[in-house]
PDB file of C-alpha atoms in Angstrom:
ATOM      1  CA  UNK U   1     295.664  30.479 128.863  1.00 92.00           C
ATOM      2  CA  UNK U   2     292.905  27.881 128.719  1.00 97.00           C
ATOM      3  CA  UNK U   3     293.690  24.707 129.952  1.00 98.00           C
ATOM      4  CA  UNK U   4     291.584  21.448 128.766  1.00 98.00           C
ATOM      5  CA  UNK U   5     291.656  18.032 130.330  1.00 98.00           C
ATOM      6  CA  UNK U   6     290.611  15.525 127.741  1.00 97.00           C
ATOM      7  CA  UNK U   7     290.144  11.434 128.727  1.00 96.00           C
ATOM      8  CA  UNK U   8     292.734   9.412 127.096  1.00 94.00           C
ATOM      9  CA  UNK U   9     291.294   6.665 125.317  1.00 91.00           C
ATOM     10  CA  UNK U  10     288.562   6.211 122.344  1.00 90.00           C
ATOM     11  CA  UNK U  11     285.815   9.017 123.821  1.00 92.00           C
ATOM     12  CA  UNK U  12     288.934  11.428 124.154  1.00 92.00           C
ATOM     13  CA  UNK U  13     289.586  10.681 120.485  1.00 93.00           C
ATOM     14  CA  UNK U  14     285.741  11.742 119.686  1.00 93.00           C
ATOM     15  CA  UNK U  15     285.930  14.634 121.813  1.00 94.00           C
ATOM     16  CA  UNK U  16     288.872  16.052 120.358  1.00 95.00           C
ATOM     17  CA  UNK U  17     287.343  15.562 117.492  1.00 94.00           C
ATOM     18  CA  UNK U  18     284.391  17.819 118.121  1.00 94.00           C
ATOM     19  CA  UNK U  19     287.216  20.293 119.248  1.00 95.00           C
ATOM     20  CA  UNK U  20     288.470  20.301 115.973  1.00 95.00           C
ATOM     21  CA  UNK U  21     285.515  20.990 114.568  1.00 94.00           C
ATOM     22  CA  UNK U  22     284.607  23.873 116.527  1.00 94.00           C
ATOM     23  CA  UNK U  23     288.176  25.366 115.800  1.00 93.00           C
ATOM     24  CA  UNK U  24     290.015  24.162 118.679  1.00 95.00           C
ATOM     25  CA  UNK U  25     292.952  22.109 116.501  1.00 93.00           C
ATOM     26  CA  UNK U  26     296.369  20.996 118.791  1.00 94.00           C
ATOM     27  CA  UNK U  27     299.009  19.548 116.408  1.00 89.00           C
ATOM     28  CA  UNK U  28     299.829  15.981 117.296  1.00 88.00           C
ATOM     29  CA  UNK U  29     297.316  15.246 119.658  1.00 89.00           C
ATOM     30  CA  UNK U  30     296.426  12.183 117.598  1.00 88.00           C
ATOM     31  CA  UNK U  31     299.892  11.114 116.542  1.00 86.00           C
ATOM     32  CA  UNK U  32     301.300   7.583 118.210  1.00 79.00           C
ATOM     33  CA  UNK U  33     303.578   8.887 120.804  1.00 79.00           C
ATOM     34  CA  UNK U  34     303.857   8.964 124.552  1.00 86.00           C
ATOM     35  CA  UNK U  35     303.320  13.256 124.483  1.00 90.00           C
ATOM     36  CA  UNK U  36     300.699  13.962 126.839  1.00 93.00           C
ATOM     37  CA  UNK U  37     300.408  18.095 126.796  1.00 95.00           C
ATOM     38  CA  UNK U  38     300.073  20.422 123.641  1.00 95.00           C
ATOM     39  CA  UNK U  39     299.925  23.761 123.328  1.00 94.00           C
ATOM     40  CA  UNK U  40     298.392  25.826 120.345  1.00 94.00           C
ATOM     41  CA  UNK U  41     299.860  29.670 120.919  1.00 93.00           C
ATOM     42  CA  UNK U  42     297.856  31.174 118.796  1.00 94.00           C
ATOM     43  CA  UNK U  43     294.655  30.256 120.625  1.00 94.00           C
ATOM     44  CA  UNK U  44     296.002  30.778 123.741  1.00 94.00           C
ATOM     45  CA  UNK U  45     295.309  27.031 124.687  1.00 96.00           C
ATOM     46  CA  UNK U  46     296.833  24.162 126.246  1.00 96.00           C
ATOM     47  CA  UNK U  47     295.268  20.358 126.058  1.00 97.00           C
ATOM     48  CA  UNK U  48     295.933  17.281 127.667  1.00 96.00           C
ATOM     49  CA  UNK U  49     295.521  13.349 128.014  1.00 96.00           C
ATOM     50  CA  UNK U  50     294.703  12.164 131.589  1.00 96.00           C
ATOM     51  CA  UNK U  51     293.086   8.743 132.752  1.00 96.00           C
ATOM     52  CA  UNK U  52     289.159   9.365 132.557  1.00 95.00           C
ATOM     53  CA  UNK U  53     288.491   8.766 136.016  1.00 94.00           C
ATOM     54  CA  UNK U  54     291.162  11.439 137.051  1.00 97.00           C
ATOM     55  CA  UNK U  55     289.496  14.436 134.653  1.00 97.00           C
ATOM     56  CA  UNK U  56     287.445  15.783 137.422  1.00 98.00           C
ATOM     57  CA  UNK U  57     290.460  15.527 139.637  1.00 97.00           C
ATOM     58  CA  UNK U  58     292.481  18.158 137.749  1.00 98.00           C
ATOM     59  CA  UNK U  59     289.423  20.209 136.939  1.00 98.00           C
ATOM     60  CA  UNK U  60     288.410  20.348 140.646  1.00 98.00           C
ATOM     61  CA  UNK U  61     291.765  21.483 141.852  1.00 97.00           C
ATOM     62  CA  UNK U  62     292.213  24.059 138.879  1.00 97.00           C
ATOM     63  CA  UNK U  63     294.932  22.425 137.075  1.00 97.00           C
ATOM     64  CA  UNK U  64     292.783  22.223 134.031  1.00 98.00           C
ATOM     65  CA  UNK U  65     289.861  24.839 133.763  1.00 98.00           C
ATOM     66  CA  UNK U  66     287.761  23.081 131.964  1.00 98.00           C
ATOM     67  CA  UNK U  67     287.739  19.097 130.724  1.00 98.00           C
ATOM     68  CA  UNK U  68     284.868  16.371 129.232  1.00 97.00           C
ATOM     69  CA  UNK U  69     284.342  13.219 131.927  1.00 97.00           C
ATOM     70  CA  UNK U  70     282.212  10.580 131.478  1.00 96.00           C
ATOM     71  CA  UNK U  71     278.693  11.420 133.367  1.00 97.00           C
ATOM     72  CA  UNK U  72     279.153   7.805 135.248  1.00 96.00           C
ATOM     73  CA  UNK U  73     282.716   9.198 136.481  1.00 97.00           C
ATOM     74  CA  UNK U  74     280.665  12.421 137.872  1.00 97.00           C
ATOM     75  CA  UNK U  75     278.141  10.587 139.558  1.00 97.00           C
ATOM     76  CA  UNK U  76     280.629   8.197 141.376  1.00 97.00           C
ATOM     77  CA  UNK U  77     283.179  10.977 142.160  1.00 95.00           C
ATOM     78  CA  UNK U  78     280.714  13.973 142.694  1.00 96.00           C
ATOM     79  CA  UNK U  79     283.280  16.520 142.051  1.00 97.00           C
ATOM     80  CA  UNK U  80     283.120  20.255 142.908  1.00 98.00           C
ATOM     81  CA  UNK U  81     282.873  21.379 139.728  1.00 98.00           C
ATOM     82  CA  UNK U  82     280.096  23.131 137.013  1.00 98.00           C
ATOM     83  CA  UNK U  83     278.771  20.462 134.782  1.00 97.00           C
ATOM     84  CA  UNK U  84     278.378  22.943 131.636  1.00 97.00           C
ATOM     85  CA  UNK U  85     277.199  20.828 128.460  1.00 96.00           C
ATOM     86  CA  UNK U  86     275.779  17.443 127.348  1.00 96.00           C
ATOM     87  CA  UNK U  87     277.979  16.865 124.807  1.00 94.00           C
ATOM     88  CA  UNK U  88     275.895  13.697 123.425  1.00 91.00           C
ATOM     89  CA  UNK U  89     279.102  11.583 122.832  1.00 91.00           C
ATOM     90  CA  UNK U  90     279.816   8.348 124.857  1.00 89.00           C
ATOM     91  CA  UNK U  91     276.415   7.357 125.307  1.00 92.00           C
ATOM     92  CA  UNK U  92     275.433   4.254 127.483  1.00 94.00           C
ATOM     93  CA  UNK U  93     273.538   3.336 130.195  1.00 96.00           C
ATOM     94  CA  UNK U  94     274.163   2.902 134.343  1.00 97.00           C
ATOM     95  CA  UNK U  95     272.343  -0.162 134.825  1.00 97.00           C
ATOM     96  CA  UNK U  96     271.842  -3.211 137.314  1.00 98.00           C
ATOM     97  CA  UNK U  97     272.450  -6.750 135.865  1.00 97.00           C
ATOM     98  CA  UNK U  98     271.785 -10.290 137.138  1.00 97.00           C
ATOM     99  CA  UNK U  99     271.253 -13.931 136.281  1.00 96.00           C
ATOM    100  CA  UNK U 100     267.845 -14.478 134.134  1.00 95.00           C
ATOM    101  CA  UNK U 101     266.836 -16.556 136.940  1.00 93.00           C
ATOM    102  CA  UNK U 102     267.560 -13.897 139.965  1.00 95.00           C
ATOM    103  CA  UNK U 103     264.851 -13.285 142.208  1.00 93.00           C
ATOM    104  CA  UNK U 104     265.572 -10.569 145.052  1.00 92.00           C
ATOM    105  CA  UNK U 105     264.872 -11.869 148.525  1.00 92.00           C
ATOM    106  CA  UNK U 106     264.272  -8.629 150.528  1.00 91.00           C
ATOM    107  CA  UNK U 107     265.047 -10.632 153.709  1.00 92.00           C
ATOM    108  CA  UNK U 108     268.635 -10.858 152.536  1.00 95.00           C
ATOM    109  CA  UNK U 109     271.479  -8.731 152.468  1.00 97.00           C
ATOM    110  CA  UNK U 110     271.929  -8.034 148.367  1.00 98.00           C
ATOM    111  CA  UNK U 111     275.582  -8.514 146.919  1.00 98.00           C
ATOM    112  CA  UNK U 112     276.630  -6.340 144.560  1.00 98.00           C
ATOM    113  CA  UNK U 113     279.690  -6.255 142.451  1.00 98.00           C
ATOM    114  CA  UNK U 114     280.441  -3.216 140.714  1.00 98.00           C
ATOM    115  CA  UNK U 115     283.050  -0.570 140.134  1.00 96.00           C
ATOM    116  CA  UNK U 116     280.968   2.270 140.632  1.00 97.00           C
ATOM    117  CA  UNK U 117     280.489   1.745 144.824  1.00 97.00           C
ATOM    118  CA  UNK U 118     279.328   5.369 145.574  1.00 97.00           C
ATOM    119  CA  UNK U 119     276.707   5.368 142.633  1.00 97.00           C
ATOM    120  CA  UNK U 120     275.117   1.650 144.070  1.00 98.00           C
ATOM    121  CA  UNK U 121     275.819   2.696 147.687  1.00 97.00           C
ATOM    122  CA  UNK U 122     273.322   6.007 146.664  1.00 96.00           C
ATOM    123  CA  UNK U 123     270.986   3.901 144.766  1.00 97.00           C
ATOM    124  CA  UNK U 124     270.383   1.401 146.535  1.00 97.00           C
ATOM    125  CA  UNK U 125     270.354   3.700 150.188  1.00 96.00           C
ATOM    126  CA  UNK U 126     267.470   5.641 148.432  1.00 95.00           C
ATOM    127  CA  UNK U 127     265.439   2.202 148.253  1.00 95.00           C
ATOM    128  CA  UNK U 128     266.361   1.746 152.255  1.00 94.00           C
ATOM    129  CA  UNK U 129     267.981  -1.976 150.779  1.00 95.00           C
ATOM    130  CA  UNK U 130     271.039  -3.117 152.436  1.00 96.00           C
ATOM    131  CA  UNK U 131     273.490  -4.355 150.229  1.00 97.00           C
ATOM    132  CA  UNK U 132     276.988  -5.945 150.534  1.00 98.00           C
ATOM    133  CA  UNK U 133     279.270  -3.988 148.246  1.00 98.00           C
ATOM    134  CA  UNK U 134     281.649  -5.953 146.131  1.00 98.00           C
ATOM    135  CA  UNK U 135     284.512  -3.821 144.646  1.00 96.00           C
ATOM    136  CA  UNK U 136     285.798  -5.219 141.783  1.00 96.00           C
ATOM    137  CA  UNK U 137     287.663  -3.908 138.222  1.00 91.00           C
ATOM    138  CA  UNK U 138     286.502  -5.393 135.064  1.00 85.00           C
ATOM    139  CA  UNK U 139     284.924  -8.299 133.926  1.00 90.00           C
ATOM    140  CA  UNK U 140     281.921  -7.888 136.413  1.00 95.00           C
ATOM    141  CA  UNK U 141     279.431 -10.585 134.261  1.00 94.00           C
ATOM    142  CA  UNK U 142     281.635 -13.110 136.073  1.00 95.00           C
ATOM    143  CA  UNK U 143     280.473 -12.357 139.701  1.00 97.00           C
ATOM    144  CA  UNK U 144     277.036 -13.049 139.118  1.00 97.00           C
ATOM    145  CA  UNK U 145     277.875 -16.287 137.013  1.00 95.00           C
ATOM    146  CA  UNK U 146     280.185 -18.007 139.593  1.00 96.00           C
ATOM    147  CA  UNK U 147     278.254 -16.344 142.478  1.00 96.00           C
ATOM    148  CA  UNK U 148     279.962 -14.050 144.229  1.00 97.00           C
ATOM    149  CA  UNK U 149     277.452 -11.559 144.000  1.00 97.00           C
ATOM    150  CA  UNK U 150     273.779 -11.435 142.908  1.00 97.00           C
ATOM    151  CA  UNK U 151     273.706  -8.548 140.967  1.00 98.00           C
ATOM    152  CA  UNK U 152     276.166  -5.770 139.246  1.00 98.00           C
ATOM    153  CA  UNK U 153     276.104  -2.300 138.519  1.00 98.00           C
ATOM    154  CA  UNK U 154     277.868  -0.997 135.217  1.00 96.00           C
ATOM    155  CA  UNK U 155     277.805   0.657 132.298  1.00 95.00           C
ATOM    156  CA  UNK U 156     275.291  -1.145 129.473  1.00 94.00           C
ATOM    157  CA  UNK U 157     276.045   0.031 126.273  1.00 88.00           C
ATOM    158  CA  UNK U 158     274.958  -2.823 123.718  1.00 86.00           C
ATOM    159  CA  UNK U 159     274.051  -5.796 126.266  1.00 87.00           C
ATOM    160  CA  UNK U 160     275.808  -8.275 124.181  1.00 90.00           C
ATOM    161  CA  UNK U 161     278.045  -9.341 126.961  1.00 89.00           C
ATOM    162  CA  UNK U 162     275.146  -9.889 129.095  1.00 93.00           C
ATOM    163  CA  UNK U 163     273.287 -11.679 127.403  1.00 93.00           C
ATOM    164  CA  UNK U 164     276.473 -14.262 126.051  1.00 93.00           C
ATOM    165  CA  UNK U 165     276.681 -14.728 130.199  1.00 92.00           C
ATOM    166  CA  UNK U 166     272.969 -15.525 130.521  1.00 93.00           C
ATOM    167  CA  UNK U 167     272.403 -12.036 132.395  1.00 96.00           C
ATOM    168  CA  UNK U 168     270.012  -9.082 131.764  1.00 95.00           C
ATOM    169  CA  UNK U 169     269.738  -5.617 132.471  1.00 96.00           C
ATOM    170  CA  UNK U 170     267.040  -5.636 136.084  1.00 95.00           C
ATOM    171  CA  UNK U 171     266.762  -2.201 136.167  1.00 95.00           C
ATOM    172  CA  UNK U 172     268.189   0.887 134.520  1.00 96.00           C
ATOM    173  CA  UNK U 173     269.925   3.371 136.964  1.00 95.00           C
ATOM    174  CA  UNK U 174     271.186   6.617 134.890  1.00 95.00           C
ATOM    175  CA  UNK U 175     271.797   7.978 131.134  1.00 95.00           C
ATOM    176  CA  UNK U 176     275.655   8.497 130.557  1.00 96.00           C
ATOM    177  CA  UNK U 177     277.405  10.623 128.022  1.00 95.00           C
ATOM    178  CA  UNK U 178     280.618  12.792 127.881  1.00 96.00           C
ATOM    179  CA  UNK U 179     280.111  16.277 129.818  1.00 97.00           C
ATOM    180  CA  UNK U 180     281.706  19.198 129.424  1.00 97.00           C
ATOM    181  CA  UNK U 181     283.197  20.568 133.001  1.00 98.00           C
ATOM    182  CA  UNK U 182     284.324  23.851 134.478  1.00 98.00           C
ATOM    183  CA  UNK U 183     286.470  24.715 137.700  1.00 98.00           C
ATOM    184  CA  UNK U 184     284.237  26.912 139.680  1.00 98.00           C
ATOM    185  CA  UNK U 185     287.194  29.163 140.296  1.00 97.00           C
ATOM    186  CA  UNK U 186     288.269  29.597 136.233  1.00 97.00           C
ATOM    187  CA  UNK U 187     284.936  29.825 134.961  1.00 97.00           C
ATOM    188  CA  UNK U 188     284.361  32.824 137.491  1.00 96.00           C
ATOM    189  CA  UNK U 189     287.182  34.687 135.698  1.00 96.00           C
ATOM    190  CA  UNK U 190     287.541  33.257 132.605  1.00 96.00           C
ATOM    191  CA  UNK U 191     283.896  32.859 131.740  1.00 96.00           C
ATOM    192  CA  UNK U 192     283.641  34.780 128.231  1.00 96.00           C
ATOM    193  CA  UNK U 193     286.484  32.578 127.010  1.00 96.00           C
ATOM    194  CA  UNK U 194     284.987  29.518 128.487  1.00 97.00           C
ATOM    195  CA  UNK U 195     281.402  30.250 126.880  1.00 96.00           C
ATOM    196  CA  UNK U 196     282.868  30.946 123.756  1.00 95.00           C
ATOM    197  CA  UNK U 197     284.100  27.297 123.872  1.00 95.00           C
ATOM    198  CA  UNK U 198     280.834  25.484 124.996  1.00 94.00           C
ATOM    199  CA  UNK U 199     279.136  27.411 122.568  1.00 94.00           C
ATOM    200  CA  UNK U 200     281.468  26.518 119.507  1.00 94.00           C
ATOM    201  CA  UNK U 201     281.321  23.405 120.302  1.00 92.00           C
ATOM    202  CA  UNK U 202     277.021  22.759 121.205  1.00 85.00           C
ATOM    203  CA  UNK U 203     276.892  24.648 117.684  1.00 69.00           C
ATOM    204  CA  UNK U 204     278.302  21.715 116.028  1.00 53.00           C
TER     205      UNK U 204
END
C-alpha cells in the first residue's frame, strides 16, 4: 500500500485536486467531517490530512511514503527526504520586509521577526550579518510597525498586507510552491509505483 500525506488546509484541497485528476480519487476526502485517513482498495492507497508543517515529519520517518509540503516548510525543516516534483501549486515568495523608511546599520545587531528561524538564521549567516532572531507566529507586519524588530522574513504572496502597514518587500529570499516528497526508504522499494504517481500527476 501507498501511503500519502496531504497538508490540511486550502493547498491540500488543490493538491488533492490534482490527485483526482491524475486518477488518484479517495471518497470523502472533501466532505465536512473530522475523518482524517481514507483508504481507496482498489488502488491500493491510503491518504491523509496532517498539519503542513508536520508532512515532512511523517514522510521522513516512513509513516507516509510519499506527501506534498510547502517548499518554505522544506527549507526551514530540511528533512531527510527526496524532493521529487515541482508541483507549481501554492506559489509565493520567501521574502524580507521592513518599514519604507528602514535603513540597515551594519554596525548593529539586525532584529528579525519571523517564523521561519532556520531559513533567516541560513540567510542571513551566508551574508556573515548578525542578527537577533525574533520567533514569533502570525501577524509578523506588526513587529516592524511597533518596533520590535527591524525587519521580517515570510511568505509574500500578494504584498497587500505590506503595503496597508507601510512595509515593503527589501529583498526576495526563495520561490515557494507545493513539492511532491518521497521517504528515501519507500521510494527505494516502491519506486515503480511511486513514479507512476509523479508522473500521472506532472502529466496534468
Amino acid at each position: 500500500m501507498i501511503n500519502i500525506a496531504l497538508p490540511k488546509g486550502r493547498l491540500g484541497e488543490k493538491v488533492y485536486g490534482l490527485f483526482v485528476k491524475a486518477g488518484y480519487e479517495f471518497p470523502g476526502m472533501l466532505d465536512n467531517n473530522r475523518k482524517l485517513v481514507f483508504e481507496n482498495e482498489a488502488l491500493n492507497m491510503r491518504m491523509f490530512w496532517v498539519k503542513p508543517f508536520d508532512v515532512p515529519v511523517y514522510v521522513e520517518r516512513g509513516t507516509a511514503d510519499i506527501g506534498v509540503a510547502g517548499k518554505d516548510i522544506l527549507l526551514e525543516r530540511a528533512p531527510d527526504v527526496y524532493e521529487l516534483l515541482d508541483i507549481q501549486a501554492g506559489k509565493c515568495k520567501m521574502a524580507i520586509a521592513a518599514k519604507n523608511d528602514f535603513h540597515d546599520n551594519p554596525q548593529k545587531i539586525l532584529r528579525v521577526a519571523t517564523e521561519f528561524p532556520n531559513i533567516a538564521q541560513n540567510y542571513y549567516a551566508r551574508l556573515g550579518r548578525e542578527i537577533d532572531i525574533i520567533a514569533l507566529r502570525g501577524s509578523l507586519e506588526l513587529a516592524p510597525v511597533l518596533g520590535l524588530s527591524d525587519v521580517i522574513v515570510d511568505i509574500v504572496e500578494t504584498g497587500t498586507t505590506l503595503r496597508e502597514n507601510n512595509l515593503s518587500v527589501i529583498r526576495f529570499i526563495a520561490d515557494l510552491s507545493a513539492r511532491l516528497i518521497a521517504n528515501k526508504s519507500a521510494y527505494k522499494f516502491k519506486t515503480e509505483a511511486i513514479d507512476e504517481i509523479m508522473r500521472r500527476i506532472n502529466c496534468d
